[in-house]
Amino acid sequence: MPQPAADPGLPAPTRRAALPRRAFLALGGSTALAAALAACTPGGPGASGSPAITPTPNPSGWVPPGEPMAFPRGYVWGAATSAYQVEGSTAVDGRGPSVWDTFAARYGTVKHGDTGEPAADQYRRYPEDIVLMSDLGLGAYRFSVAWPRIQPTGSGPANPAGLDHYRKLVDALVDAGIRPMITLFHWDLPQALQDVGGWTTRDTAARFADYAAILFDALGDVEADWMTVNEPKTHAFVGHWYGGHAPGLRDPDLAAAAVHHQLLAHGLATEAFRASGAAGRIGIGLNLLPAYSIDPANTRGAERVDASENRLFLDPVLLGSYPDDALGQAPGQLPADPTAFAALALPGDLEVISAPMDFLAIQYYGITGVDTVGNVVPIAPTSDASWQQVRAEGLYDLLIRLRDDYPAIPIVITENGIPDETSAVTVDDPYRVEFLRTHFQQAARAIGDGVPLEGHYVWSLLDNFEWAEGYDQRWGIVAVDFETQERTAKRSAGFFSDVIAANAVPPA
Ligand code: GCO
């Protein structure tokens, strides 16, 4: 979870122990406890605050094979970005302001006062980035459309210049043989909609459906994958409860409303997609995280974390119901009023939200431990993102849980990555090579155990604007010098390119 920058204007947020952005219940056995102790032993793996290059042993004892692990024919290998994080050109061609333009301009919200300008200047440099993607052998590229470029005030007629930009981007990708994955909402809500309540109000869901319909009409001829909403949890919790992201609100009831209205927006956009007759497929992007009880005999706390951070999103979109243990005043729960939250869901809403999707996009970064009450406990080494407890086997556990607990649906991993261990431009990232290797191995393992996993996108293609961290935290497999905008492939890009070419992940 990005740590909110100190905001001198507001009292420190009152909330339980910093809950990770991602939590997911997978009951830990004694091995989890042993791993917890090993990982936290001074001088143990990752003791330096970032994962050791030789990954910690898998708690289950599973050891990857000594030979390459192959992926199914047609497995989709991609990389991901988002508009506000890479585009720049925030006041060009009719783009209106988003909540992130407003938030980043506020003192103390983003490190060094960084904003989404110039980011990685991809609004202008996308042709060269597509050449770079081709050189790497990417089969797909995930990007997001900036809603304020299409509807500068969040409603009304489409801005032709905005549509024109994304038409050119999509055509260039297709011409290069790269499948577009188009994210409709990656947190840059038009400020004009925020001014009238944003995601805390139901009307924004209807506005989102109108916006989505404009894009399906404009780009629906393309065989693309469409993601309706990126990580509604992070935008709801970090943006409306912790206050560390735009729009910078600090009210759990507003966060709960943002949960429901983003999910309703997802459902309405899915309906619009079906009605449009657009080509391609549609799904939602959820960030999920294995959260292991440190006491296998008492998983109540982990169940609460699982409810508030995972089932609050998986259940409505896949089962058509909300869990009854996600909201409450206990550690691990979203401390919003359950009655008020339930009243937001009008008759028919859950049917709309659970409209059949073509795929479920999951975004995986790491794990956490949870005590018997619901407080987060560190049980694995962290990366330079303090919320990211790194454990590759957590990805396997997550995928198996989805296989066992939810109706069968094609799954795509649309974000998976780790930041550099320096804020300077670097191309030497052996830790990212090992992160990718071990996570690809766990993905191949899950496919071998019957998980319908169809693709894997690395976060991120490029170093970019990392929200409240600004440009300090670099997640790209390609380095960006933000002074010159020069791109340089990192060691991990070469590793990834080899994996794609072989459609297999080699052993360490
Ligand atoms: C997210 C966002 C990305 C982040 C990435 C690293 O998942 O939070 O989709 O925009 O940059 O996850 O934190």
Short mmCIF file of C-alpha atoms and ligand atoms in Angstrom, two decimals:
data_model
loop_
_atom_site.label_atom_id
_atom_site.label_comp_id
_atom_site.label_asym_id
_atom_site.label_seq_id
_atom_site.Cartn_x
_atom_site.Cartn_y
_atom_site.Cartn_z
CA MET A 1 0.00 0.00 0.00
CA PRO A 2 1.59 3.33 -0.90
CA GLN A 3 2.24 5.22 2.34
CA PRO A 4 0.27 8.49 2.31
CA ALA A 5 2.68 11.39 2.21
CA ALA A 6 2.45 13.52 5.35
CA ASP A 7 -0.23 16.10 4.79
CA PRO A 8 0.34 19.02 7.18
CA GLY A 9 -3.18 20.20 6.62
CA LEU A 10 -4.96 17.15 7.95
CA PRO A 11 -4.79 15.05 11.11
CA ALA A 12 -3.07 11.73 10.75
CA PRO A 13 -5.60 9.21 9.45
CA THR A 14 -7.14 7.18 12.23
CA ARG A 15 -7.07 3.62 11.09
CA ARG A 16 -5.98 0.22 12.27
CA ALA A 17 -2.44 -0.98 11.67
CA ALA A 18 -1.50 -0.24 8.10
CA LEU A 19 -3.41 -2.80 6.14
CA PRO A 20 -1.70 -3.91 2.95
CA ARG A 21 -3.35 -2.97 -0.31
CA ARG A 22 -3.82 -6.65 -0.92
CA ALA A 23 -4.86 -9.36 1.48
CA PHE A 24 -6.21 -12.79 0.84
CA LEU A 25 -6.86 -15.66 3.16
CA ALA A 26 -4.96 -18.88 2.63
CA LEU A 27 -4.83 -20.80 5.87
CA GLY A 28 -1.20 -21.22 6.85
CA GLY A 29 0.04 -24.43 8.38
CA SER A 30 2.98 -24.72 10.72
CA THR A 31 5.17 -24.11 7.70
CA ALA A 32 3.69 -20.63 7.46
CA LEU A 33 4.67 -19.93 11.02
CA ALA A 34 8.14 -21.34 10.42
CA ALA A 35 8.43 -19.24 7.29
CA ALA A 36 7.25 -16.24 9.25
CA LEU A 37 9.97 -16.70 11.79
CA ALA A 38 12.62 -17.41 9.15
CA ALA A 39 11.66 -14.38 7.11
CA CYS A 40 11.75 -12.08 10.08
CA THR A 41 14.98 -13.42 11.55
CA PRO A 42 17.51 -10.57 11.66
CA GLY A 43 19.93 -11.11 8.83
CA GLY A 44 17.49 -13.55 7.27
CA PRO A 45 16.37 -13.38 3.63
CA GLY A 46 15.39 -9.87 2.71
CA ALA A 47 16.60 -8.54 6.04
CA SER A 48 17.98 -5.59 4.11
CA GLY A 49 14.39 -4.55 3.39
CA SER A 50 14.36 -6.06 -0.06
CA PRO A 51 14.11 -9.67 -1.15
CA ALA A 52 17.35 -11.57 -1.30
CA ILE A 53 18.22 -12.56 -4.86
CA THR A 54 18.10 -16.22 -3.89
CA PRO A 55 14.38 -16.49 -3.07
CA THR A 56 13.29 -17.77 0.30
CA PRO A 57 12.21 -21.43 0.21
CA ASN A 58 8.53 -22.11 -0.51
CA PRO A 59 6.70 -22.80 2.75
CA SER A 60 5.00 -25.80 1.15
CA GLY A 61 8.38 -27.27 0.33
CA TRP A 62 7.62 -27.23 -3.39
CA VAL A 63 10.83 -27.01 -5.39
CA PRO A 64 10.74 -25.90 -9.03
CA PRO A 65 11.98 -28.48 -11.53
CA GLY A 66 15.55 -28.31 -12.77
CA GLU A 67 14.39 -27.79 -16.33
CA PRO A 68 12.33 -25.04 -18.02
CA MET A 69 8.59 -24.96 -17.23
CA ALA A 70 6.60 -24.59 -20.43
CA PHE A 71 3.40 -22.56 -20.88
CA PRO A 72 0.42 -23.48 -23.09
CA ARG A 73 0.54 -22.50 -26.72
CA GLY A 74 -1.03 -19.04 -27.12
CA TYR A 75 -0.25 -17.98 -23.57
CA VAL A 76 -0.36 -14.17 -23.57
CA TRP A 77 2.79 -12.38 -22.40
CA GLY A 78 2.41 -8.66 -21.85
CA ALA A 79 3.39 -5.58 -19.92
CA ALA A 80 1.18 -2.94 -18.32
CA THR A 81 0.99 0.79 -17.69
CA SER A 82 -1.70 3.37 -16.95
CA ALA A 83 -2.51 6.75 -18.46
CA TYR A 84 -1.72 9.07 -15.59
CA GLN A 85 1.46 7.16 -14.81
CA VAL A 86 3.03 7.24 -18.29
CA GLU A 87 1.28 9.65 -20.67
CA GLY A 88 2.21 13.17 -19.55
CA SER A 89 0.63 15.84 -21.82
CA THR A 90 -1.92 16.44 -19.09
CA ALA A 91 -3.18 19.72 -20.60
CA VAL A 92 -3.06 18.84 -24.28
CA ASP A 93 -5.73 18.28 -26.95
CA GLY A 94 -8.66 19.14 -24.75
CA ARG A 95 -7.86 16.86 -21.81
CA GLY A 96 -9.71 17.99 -18.71
CA PRO A 97 -8.30 17.79 -15.17
CA SER A 98 -8.56 14.53 -13.24
CA VAL A 99 -8.64 13.96 -9.50
CA TRP A 100 -4.96 13.02 -9.73
CA ASP A 101 -4.03 16.36 -11.31
CA THR A 102 -5.84 18.09 -8.45
CA PHE A 103 -4.46 15.81 -5.73
CA ALA A 104 -0.83 15.86 -6.92
CA ALA A 105 -0.93 19.66 -7.07
CA ARG A 106 -1.76 19.76 -3.35
CA TYR A 107 1.22 20.29 -1.06
CA GLY A 108 2.54 17.17 0.66
CA THR A 109 0.55 14.55 -1.24
CA VAL A 110 3.29 13.23 -3.56
CA LYS A 111 7.01 12.91 -2.87
CA HIS A 112 9.08 15.83 -4.12
CA GLY A 113 5.87 17.47 -5.35
CA ASP A 114 5.95 15.19 -8.41
CA THR A 115 2.93 15.10 -10.70
CA GLY A 116 1.88 13.16 -13.80
CA GLU A 117 3.75 15.67 -15.92
CA PRO A 118 5.81 14.66 -17.83
CA ALA A 119 5.62 11.05 -16.64
CA ALA A 120 7.14 8.91 -19.41
CA ASP A 121 5.79 11.21 -22.14
CA GLN A 122 4.05 8.25 -23.74
CA TYR A 123 1.23 10.38 -25.13
CA ARG A 124 3.82 11.51 -27.68
CA ARG A 125 6.36 8.69 -27.62
CA TYR A 126 4.06 5.68 -27.98
CA PRO A 127 5.38 4.86 -31.49
CA GLU A 128 8.90 4.30 -30.12
CA ASP A 129 7.50 2.38 -27.17
CA ILE A 130 5.66 0.07 -29.54
CA VAL A 131 8.94 -0.63 -31.32
CA LEU A 132 10.42 -1.41 -27.92
CA MET A 133 7.52 -3.78 -27.16
CA SER A 134 8.05 -5.53 -30.47
CA ASP A 135 11.75 -5.88 -29.83
CA LEU A 136 10.92 -7.56 -26.54
CA GLY A 137 8.47 -9.87 -28.27
CA LEU A 138 5.43 -8.76 -26.23
CA GLY A 139 2.20 -10.34 -27.38
CA ALA A 140 0.03 -7.79 -25.57
CA TYR A 141 0.17 -4.34 -24.03
CA ARG A 142 -2.12 -3.11 -21.28
CA PHE A 143 -2.73 0.63 -21.09
CA SER A 144 -5.53 2.77 -19.74
CA VAL A 145 -7.64 5.43 -21.41
CA ALA A 146 -7.68 8.75 -19.58
CA TRP A 147 -11.40 9.44 -19.13
CA PRO A 148 -10.70 13.24 -19.04
CA ARG A 149 -9.29 13.01 -22.58
CA ILE A 150 -12.54 11.50 -23.84
CA GLN A 151 -15.00 13.53 -21.76
CA PRO A 152 -13.12 16.49 -20.21
CA THR A 153 -15.86 17.01 -17.62
CA GLY A 154 -16.87 13.38 -17.31
CA SER A 155 -20.04 13.66 -19.37
CA GLY A 156 -21.28 15.03 -22.65
CA PRO A 157 -19.98 14.60 -26.19
CA ALA A 158 -16.67 12.89 -26.81
CA ASN A 159 -13.56 14.98 -27.41
CA PRO A 160 -12.46 14.06 -30.97
CA ALA A 161 -8.77 14.67 -30.22
CA GLY A 162 -8.94 12.23 -27.32
CA LEU A 163 -10.60 9.52 -29.37
CA ASP A 164 -8.12 10.15 -32.16
CA HIS A 165 -5.16 9.57 -29.88
CA TYR A 166 -6.34 6.18 -28.66
CA ARG A 167 -7.41 5.15 -32.16
CA LYS A 168 -3.86 5.77 -33.35
CA LEU A 169 -2.39 3.95 -30.35
CA VAL A 170 -4.60 0.90 -30.82
CA ASP A 171 -4.02 0.78 -34.59
CA ALA A 172 -0.26 0.98 -34.07
CA LEU A 173 -0.39 -1.87 -31.56
CA VAL A 174 -2.46 -4.05 -33.88
CA ASP A 175 -0.18 -3.25 -36.81
CA ALA A 176 2.74 -4.42 -34.65
CA GLY A 177 0.94 -7.67 -33.83
CA ILE A 178 0.41 -6.64 -30.20
CA ARG A 179 -3.01 -7.30 -28.64
CA PRO A 180 -4.37 -4.27 -26.76
CA MET A 181 -5.70 -4.65 -23.25
CA ILE A 182 -7.62 -1.44 -22.65
CA THR A 183 -8.32 -0.34 -19.07
CA LEU A 184 -11.29 2.02 -18.96
CA PHE A 185 -10.65 3.39 -15.46
CA HIS A 186 -7.27 3.54 -13.76
CA TRP A 187 -8.09 6.12 -11.05
CA ASP A 188 -7.96 9.37 -13.08
CA LEU A 189 -11.61 10.34 -12.61
CA PRO A 190 -12.57 13.64 -14.25
CA GLN A 191 -12.40 16.28 -11.54
CA ALA A 192 -15.79 17.67 -12.55
CA LEU A 193 -17.38 14.38 -11.48
CA GLN A 194 -15.49 14.44 -8.20
CA ASP A 195 -16.83 17.94 -7.61
CA VAL A 196 -20.32 16.42 -7.45
CA GLY A 197 -19.36 13.40 -5.34
CA GLY A 198 -17.31 11.15 -7.57
CA TRP A 199 -17.51 7.47 -6.68
CA THR A 200 -19.34 8.24 -3.44
CA THR A 201 -22.42 8.94 -5.56
CA ARG A 202 -24.39 6.49 -7.68
CA ASP A 203 -24.64 8.77 -10.69
CA THR A 204 -20.92 8.35 -11.43
CA ALA A 205 -21.59 4.71 -12.27
CA ALA A 206 -24.04 5.82 -14.94
CA ARG A 207 -21.58 8.38 -16.27
CA PHE A 208 -18.97 5.62 -16.47
CA ALA A 209 -21.30 3.44 -18.54
CA ASP A 210 -21.85 6.34 -20.97
CA TYR A 211 -18.08 6.86 -21.24
CA ALA A 212 -17.50 3.14 -21.79
CA ALA A 213 -20.14 3.07 -24.52
CA ILE A 214 -18.34 5.90 -26.34
CA LEU A 215 -15.14 3.84 -26.36
CA PHE A 216 -16.84 0.61 -27.40
CA ASP A 217 -18.35 2.53 -30.30
CA ALA A 218 -15.01 4.11 -31.22
CA LEU A 219 -12.73 1.10 -30.76
CA GLY A 220 -15.11 -1.86 -30.75
CA ASP A 221 -13.87 -3.07 -34.14
CA VAL A 222 -10.58 -4.14 -32.55
CA GLU A 223 -10.00 -7.63 -31.09
CA ALA A 224 -9.04 -6.30 -27.67
CA ASP A 225 -9.35 -7.25 -24.03
CA TRP A 226 -11.17 -4.58 -22.03
CA MET A 227 -10.71 -4.06 -18.30
CA THR A 228 -13.52 -2.00 -16.81
CA VAL A 229 -12.02 -0.88 -13.48
CA ASN A 230 -8.48 -1.25 -12.20
CA GLU A 231 -8.29 -2.21 -8.54
CA PRO A 232 -11.53 -0.71 -7.17
CA LYS A 233 -10.24 -1.66 -3.72
CA THR A 234 -7.11 0.49 -3.89
CA HIS A 235 -9.00 3.47 -5.28
CA ALA A 236 -11.73 3.09 -2.66
CA PHE A 237 -9.51 2.41 0.37
CA VAL A 238 -6.37 4.44 -0.32
CA GLY A 239 -8.27 7.26 -2.06
CA HIS A 240 -11.36 7.52 0.15
CA TRP A 241 -10.29 6.11 3.54
CA TYR A 242 -6.54 6.36 4.07
CA GLY A 243 -6.31 9.59 2.07
CA GLY A 244 -3.00 8.65 0.48
CA HIS A 245 -4.32 8.67 -3.10
CA ALA A 246 -6.65 10.94 -4.99
CA PRO A 247 -9.21 12.20 -4.18
CA GLY A 248 -7.60 12.24 -0.69
CA LEU A 249 -10.70 11.51 1.41
CA ARG A 250 -10.51 9.91 4.85
CA ASP A 251 -13.88 8.40 5.60
CA PRO A 252 -14.50 4.62 5.60
CA ASP A 253 -18.18 5.11 4.78
CA LEU A 254 -17.22 7.06 1.69
CA ALA A 255 -14.77 4.27 0.86
CA ALA A 256 -17.58 1.73 1.17
CA ALA A 257 -19.74 3.79 -1.18
CA ALA A 258 -16.83 3.97 -3.64
CA VAL A 259 -16.60 0.18 -3.50
CA HIS A 260 -20.23 -0.32 -4.45
CA HIS A 261 -20.43 2.37 -7.09
CA GLN A 262 -17.22 1.26 -8.85
CA LEU A 263 -18.52 -2.31 -8.92
CA LEU A 264 -21.88 -1.07 -10.23
CA ALA A 265 -19.98 0.91 -12.87
CA HIS A 266 -18.16 -2.28 -13.85
CA GLY A 267 -21.47 -4.11 -14.29
CA LEU A 268 -23.10 -1.32 -16.26
CA ALA A 269 -20.06 -1.06 -18.54
CA THR A 270 -20.15 -4.82 -19.08
CA GLU A 271 -23.81 -4.52 -20.12
CA ALA A 272 -22.86 -1.69 -22.47
CA PHE A 273 -20.10 -3.82 -23.96
CA ARG A 274 -22.54 -6.63 -24.71
CA ALA A 275 -25.07 -4.21 -26.19
CA SER A 276 -22.43 -2.57 -28.38
CA GLY A 277 -21.56 -5.77 -30.21
CA ALA A 278 -17.89 -4.81 -29.83
CA ALA A 279 -15.28 -7.43 -30.61
CA GLY A 280 -12.99 -8.80 -27.93
CA ARG A 281 -13.52 -9.65 -24.28
CA ILE A 282 -14.25 -7.82 -21.03
CA GLY A 283 -13.40 -8.27 -17.35
CA ILE A 284 -12.43 -6.45 -14.15
CA GLY A 285 -8.98 -6.06 -12.55
CA LEU A 286 -8.81 -7.05 -8.87
CA ASN A 287 -5.74 -6.90 -6.64
CA LEU A 288 -5.70 -9.87 -4.28
CA LEU A 289 -3.24 -11.16 -1.71
CA PRO A 290 -2.79 -14.40 0.29
CA ALA A 291 -3.04 -13.40 3.95
CA TYR A 292 -1.91 -16.26 6.19
CA SER A 293 -3.11 -16.76 9.74
CA ILE A 294 -0.05 -17.04 11.95
CA ASP A 295 -2.10 -19.42 14.11
CA PRO A 296 -3.54 -22.26 11.99
CA ALA A 297 -5.86 -23.14 14.84
CA ASN A 298 -7.48 -19.68 14.84
CA THR A 299 -8.05 -18.07 11.45
CA ARG A 300 -10.71 -15.54 12.50
CA GLY A 301 -8.44 -12.59 11.99
CA ALA A 302 -7.29 -13.76 8.57
CA GLU A 303 -10.92 -14.34 7.57
CA ARG A 304 -11.68 -10.71 8.35
CA VAL A 305 -8.77 -9.48 6.22
CA ASP A 306 -9.82 -11.84 3.45
CA ALA A 307 -13.37 -10.52 3.62
CA SER A 308 -12.56 -6.80 3.52
CA GLU A 309 -9.78 -7.03 0.95
CA ASN A 310 -10.78 -9.91 -1.30
CA ARG A 311 -14.29 -11.37 -0.93
CA LEU A 312 -15.76 -7.85 -0.84
CA PHE A 313 -14.79 -7.75 -4.54
CA LEU A 314 -14.64 -11.37 -5.71
CA ASP A 315 -18.05 -12.34 -4.29
CA PRO A 316 -20.17 -9.57 -5.90
CA VAL A 317 -18.61 -9.93 -9.36
CA LEU A 318 -18.44 -13.74 -9.38
CA LEU A 319 -21.22 -14.81 -6.98
CA GLY A 320 -23.63 -11.85 -7.03
CA SER A 321 -23.52 -11.21 -3.28
CA TYR A 322 -21.52 -9.29 -0.71
CA PRO A 323 -19.81 -11.12 2.16
CA ASP A 324 -21.32 -10.39 5.57
CA ASP A 325 -17.98 -10.07 7.42
CA ALA A 326 -16.16 -7.41 5.38
CA LEU A 327 -17.47 -4.35 7.23
CA GLY A 328 -17.26 -3.83 10.96
CA GLN A 329 -15.18 -2.39 13.76
CA ALA A 330 -12.85 -5.34 14.30
CA PRO A 331 -9.23 -5.21 13.10
CA GLY A 332 -9.05 -6.38 9.50
CA GLN A 333 -12.54 -5.09 8.59
CA LEU A 334 -13.53 -1.94 6.71
CA PRO A 335 -14.87 0.21 9.59
CA ALA A 336 -17.92 1.45 7.65
CA ASP A 337 -21.58 1.15 8.65
CA PRO A 338 -22.82 -2.19 7.27
CA THR A 339 -26.45 -1.02 7.23
CA ALA A 340 -25.65 2.11 5.25
CA PHE A 341 -23.52 0.06 2.86
CA ALA A 342 -26.29 -2.48 2.32
CA ALA A 343 -28.73 0.34 1.55
CA LEU A 344 -26.54 1.48 -1.36
CA ALA A 345 -27.25 -1.75 -3.24
CA LEU A 346 -30.64 -1.16 -4.87
CA PRO A 347 -32.70 -4.07 -6.18
CA GLY A 348 -31.00 -5.45 -9.28
CA ASP A 349 -27.57 -3.98 -8.53
CA LEU A 350 -25.95 -7.31 -7.64
CA GLU A 351 -27.35 -8.88 -10.80
CA VAL A 352 -25.76 -6.06 -12.82
CA ILE A 353 -22.44 -6.32 -10.94
CA SER A 354 -22.25 -10.09 -11.45
CA ALA A 355 -22.98 -9.92 -15.18
CA PRO A 356 -20.90 -12.69 -16.78
CA MET A 357 -17.37 -11.63 -17.65
CA ASP A 358 -15.08 -13.16 -20.25
CA PHE A 359 -12.08 -13.20 -17.90
CA LEU A 360 -11.04 -12.24 -14.38
CA ALA A 361 -7.90 -10.07 -14.28
CA ILE A 362 -5.91 -10.43 -11.07
CA GLN A 363 -3.06 -8.27 -9.84
CA TYR A 364 -0.57 -9.94 -7.53
CA TYR A 365 2.37 -8.45 -5.65
CA GLY A 366 2.85 -10.37 -2.43
CA ILE A 367 1.40 -11.72 0.79
CA THR A 368 0.90 -10.82 4.42
CA GLY A 369 0.39 -12.57 7.74
CA VAL A 370 -2.54 -11.87 10.05
CA ASP A 371 -2.84 -12.47 13.77
CA THR A 372 -5.87 -14.12 15.36
CA VAL A 373 -7.61 -10.77 15.79
CA GLY A 374 -7.08 -9.29 12.32
CA ASN A 375 -3.90 -7.26 12.58
CA VAL A 376 -1.31 -7.51 9.86
CA VAL A 377 1.90 -9.38 10.74
CA PRO A 378 5.04 -9.32 8.55
CA ILE A 379 5.92 -12.87 7.53
CA ALA A 380 8.01 -12.36 4.40
CA PRO A 381 10.78 -10.03 3.20
CA THR A 382 9.54 -6.74 1.76
CA SER A 383 10.64 -5.08 -1.44
CA ASP A 384 11.41 -1.38 -1.54
CA ALA A 385 7.63 -0.93 -1.50
CA SER A 386 7.03 -1.38 2.21
CA TRP A 387 3.57 -2.89 1.66
CA GLN A 388 4.96 -5.63 -0.59
CA GLN A 389 5.81 -8.81 1.31
CA VAL A 390 7.38 -10.92 -1.43
CA ARG A 391 6.50 -14.62 -1.69
CA ALA A 392 6.09 -16.22 -5.11
CA GLU A 393 4.21 -19.22 -3.76
CA GLY A 394 1.45 -16.83 -2.69
CA LEU A 395 0.56 -16.52 -6.37
CA TYR A 396 0.05 -20.28 -6.58
CA ASP A 397 -2.08 -20.24 -3.43
CA LEU A 398 -4.17 -17.41 -4.84
CA LEU A 399 -4.76 -19.16 -8.14
CA ILE A 400 -5.69 -22.44 -6.46
CA ARG A 401 -8.12 -20.63 -4.18
CA LEU A 402 -9.81 -19.02 -7.15
CA ARG A 403 -10.02 -22.44 -8.84
CA ASP A 404 -11.58 -24.03 -5.76
CA ASP A 405 -13.80 -21.26 -4.36
CA TYR A 406 -15.28 -19.58 -7.42
CA PRO A 407 -17.01 -20.55 -10.65
CA ALA A 408 -14.62 -21.40 -13.45
CA ILE A 409 -13.55 -18.35 -15.45
CA PRO A 410 -10.47 -17.64 -17.57
CA ILE A 411 -7.87 -15.81 -15.48
CA VAL A 412 -5.25 -13.30 -16.62
CA ILE A 413 -2.55 -11.88 -14.37
CA THR A 414 -2.54 -8.21 -15.39
CA GLU A 415 -0.04 -6.86 -12.88
CA ASN A 416 2.92 -8.57 -11.23
CA GLY A 417 6.22 -6.88 -10.42
CA ILE A 418 8.64 -5.33 -7.98
CA PRO A 419 10.30 -1.92 -7.73
CA ASP A 420 13.99 -1.22 -8.18
CA GLU A 421 16.17 -0.99 -5.10
CA THR A 422 17.24 2.50 -6.09
CA SER A 423 15.41 5.65 -7.17
CA ALA A 424 18.16 6.33 -9.72
CA VAL A 425 18.04 5.13 -13.30
CA THR A 426 19.34 1.57 -13.29
CA VAL A 427 19.39 -1.32 -15.70
CA ASP A 428 20.87 -3.87 -13.30
CA ASP A 429 17.89 -5.50 -11.62
CA PRO A 430 18.77 -9.12 -10.72
CA TYR A 431 16.15 -9.04 -7.94
CA ARG A 432 13.47 -8.41 -10.58
CA VAL A 433 14.79 -11.28 -12.71
CA GLU A 434 14.41 -13.61 -9.73
CA PHE A 435 11.01 -12.14 -8.84
CA LEU A 436 9.77 -12.79 -12.37
CA ARG A 437 11.35 -16.23 -12.60
CA THR A 438 9.83 -17.46 -9.36
CA HIS A 439 6.40 -16.00 -10.10
CA PHE A 440 6.33 -17.42 -13.61
CA GLN A 441 7.25 -20.82 -12.14
CA GLN A 442 4.35 -20.63 -9.71
CA ALA A 443 2.02 -19.64 -12.55
CA ALA A 444 3.16 -22.64 -14.60
CA ARG A 445 2.70 -24.84 -11.53
CA ALA A 446 -0.87 -23.60 -11.11
CA ILE A 447 -1.68 -24.22 -14.79
CA GLY A 448 -0.37 -27.76 -14.30
CA ASP A 449 -2.84 -28.10 -11.42
CA GLY A 450 -5.81 -27.10 -13.52
CA VAL A 451 -6.02 -23.32 -13.16
CA PRO A 452 -7.35 -21.72 -16.38
CA LEU A 453 -4.62 -19.09 -16.47
CA GLU A 454 -4.28 -17.53 -19.93
CA GLY A 455 -1.74 -14.75 -19.63
CA HIS A 456 0.68 -12.73 -17.55
CA TYR A 457 1.40 -8.98 -17.74
CA VAL A 458 4.41 -7.57 -15.93
CA TRP A 459 4.02 -4.31 -14.03
CA SER A 460 5.42 -2.27 -15.57
CA LEU A 461 6.72 -1.79 -19.10
CA LEU A 462 8.33 1.52 -18.12
CA ASP A 463 9.52 3.32 -15.03
CA ASN A 464 6.67 5.72 -14.36
CA PHE A 465 4.82 7.95 -11.88
CA GLU A 466 4.22 5.70 -8.86
CA TRP A 467 1.38 7.68 -7.28
CA ALA A 468 2.31 9.09 -3.85
CA GLU A 469 5.90 7.89 -4.36
CA GLY A 470 6.20 10.08 -7.43
CA TYR A 471 9.16 9.11 -9.63
CA ASP A 472 11.17 7.73 -6.73
CA GLN A 473 9.91 4.18 -7.08
CA ARG A 474 10.78 2.55 -10.40
CA TRP A 475 8.74 -0.52 -11.46
CA GLY A 476 9.69 -0.80 -15.12
CA ILE A 477 11.49 -3.57 -16.94
CA VAL A 478 12.64 -0.63 -19.05
CA ALA A 479 14.39 2.27 -17.35
CA VAL A 480 13.29 5.82 -18.13
CA ASP A 481 15.51 8.86 -17.62
CA PHE A 482 12.76 11.37 -16.91
CA GLU A 483 15.07 14.26 -17.80
CA THR A 484 15.78 13.01 -21.30
CA GLN A 485 12.96 10.44 -21.66
CA GLU A 486 15.57 7.96 -22.86
CA ARG A 487 14.45 4.36 -22.56
CA THR A 488 16.94 1.59 -21.65
CA ALA A 489 16.00 -2.07 -21.28
CA LYS A 490 16.94 -3.52 -17.90
CA ARG A 491 18.37 -6.98 -17.33
CA SER A 492 14.86 -8.15 -16.49
CA ALA A 493 13.61 -7.09 -19.93
CA GLY A 494 16.13 -9.43 -21.52
CA PHE A 495 15.10 -12.22 -19.19
CA PHE A 496 11.41 -11.61 -19.95
CA SER A 497 12.10 -11.52 -23.68
CA ASP A 498 13.82 -14.91 -23.47
CA VAL A 499 10.88 -16.36 -21.53
CA ILE A 500 8.46 -15.08 -24.17
CA ALA A 501 10.55 -16.49 -27.02
CA ALA A 502 10.71 -19.91 -25.37
CA ASN A 503 7.20 -19.70 -23.89
CA ALA A 504 8.86 -21.30 -20.92
CA VAL A 505 10.56 -20.14 -17.71
CA PRO A 506 14.06 -21.45 -17.10
CA PRO A 507 15.27 -22.69 -13.71
CA ALA A 508 17.55 -20.48 -11.63
C1 GCO B 1 -1.74 -0.75 -8.61
C2 GCO B 1 -1.75 0.06 -9.77
C3 GCO B 1 -0.41 0.41 -10.37
C4 GCO B 1 0.76 0.55 -9.41
C5 GCO B 1 1.48 -0.78 -9.16
C6 GCO B 1 2.67 -0.60 -8.21
O1 GCO B 1 -1.92 -1.96 -8.75
O2 GCO B 1 -1.64 -0.16 -7.55
O3 GCO B 1 -2.53 -0.59 -10.76
O4 GCO B 1 -0.76 1.64 -10.92
O5 GCO B 1 1.69 1.47 -9.96
O6 GCO B 1 0.62 -1.69 -8.56
O7 GCO B 1 2.22 -0.13 -6.98
#
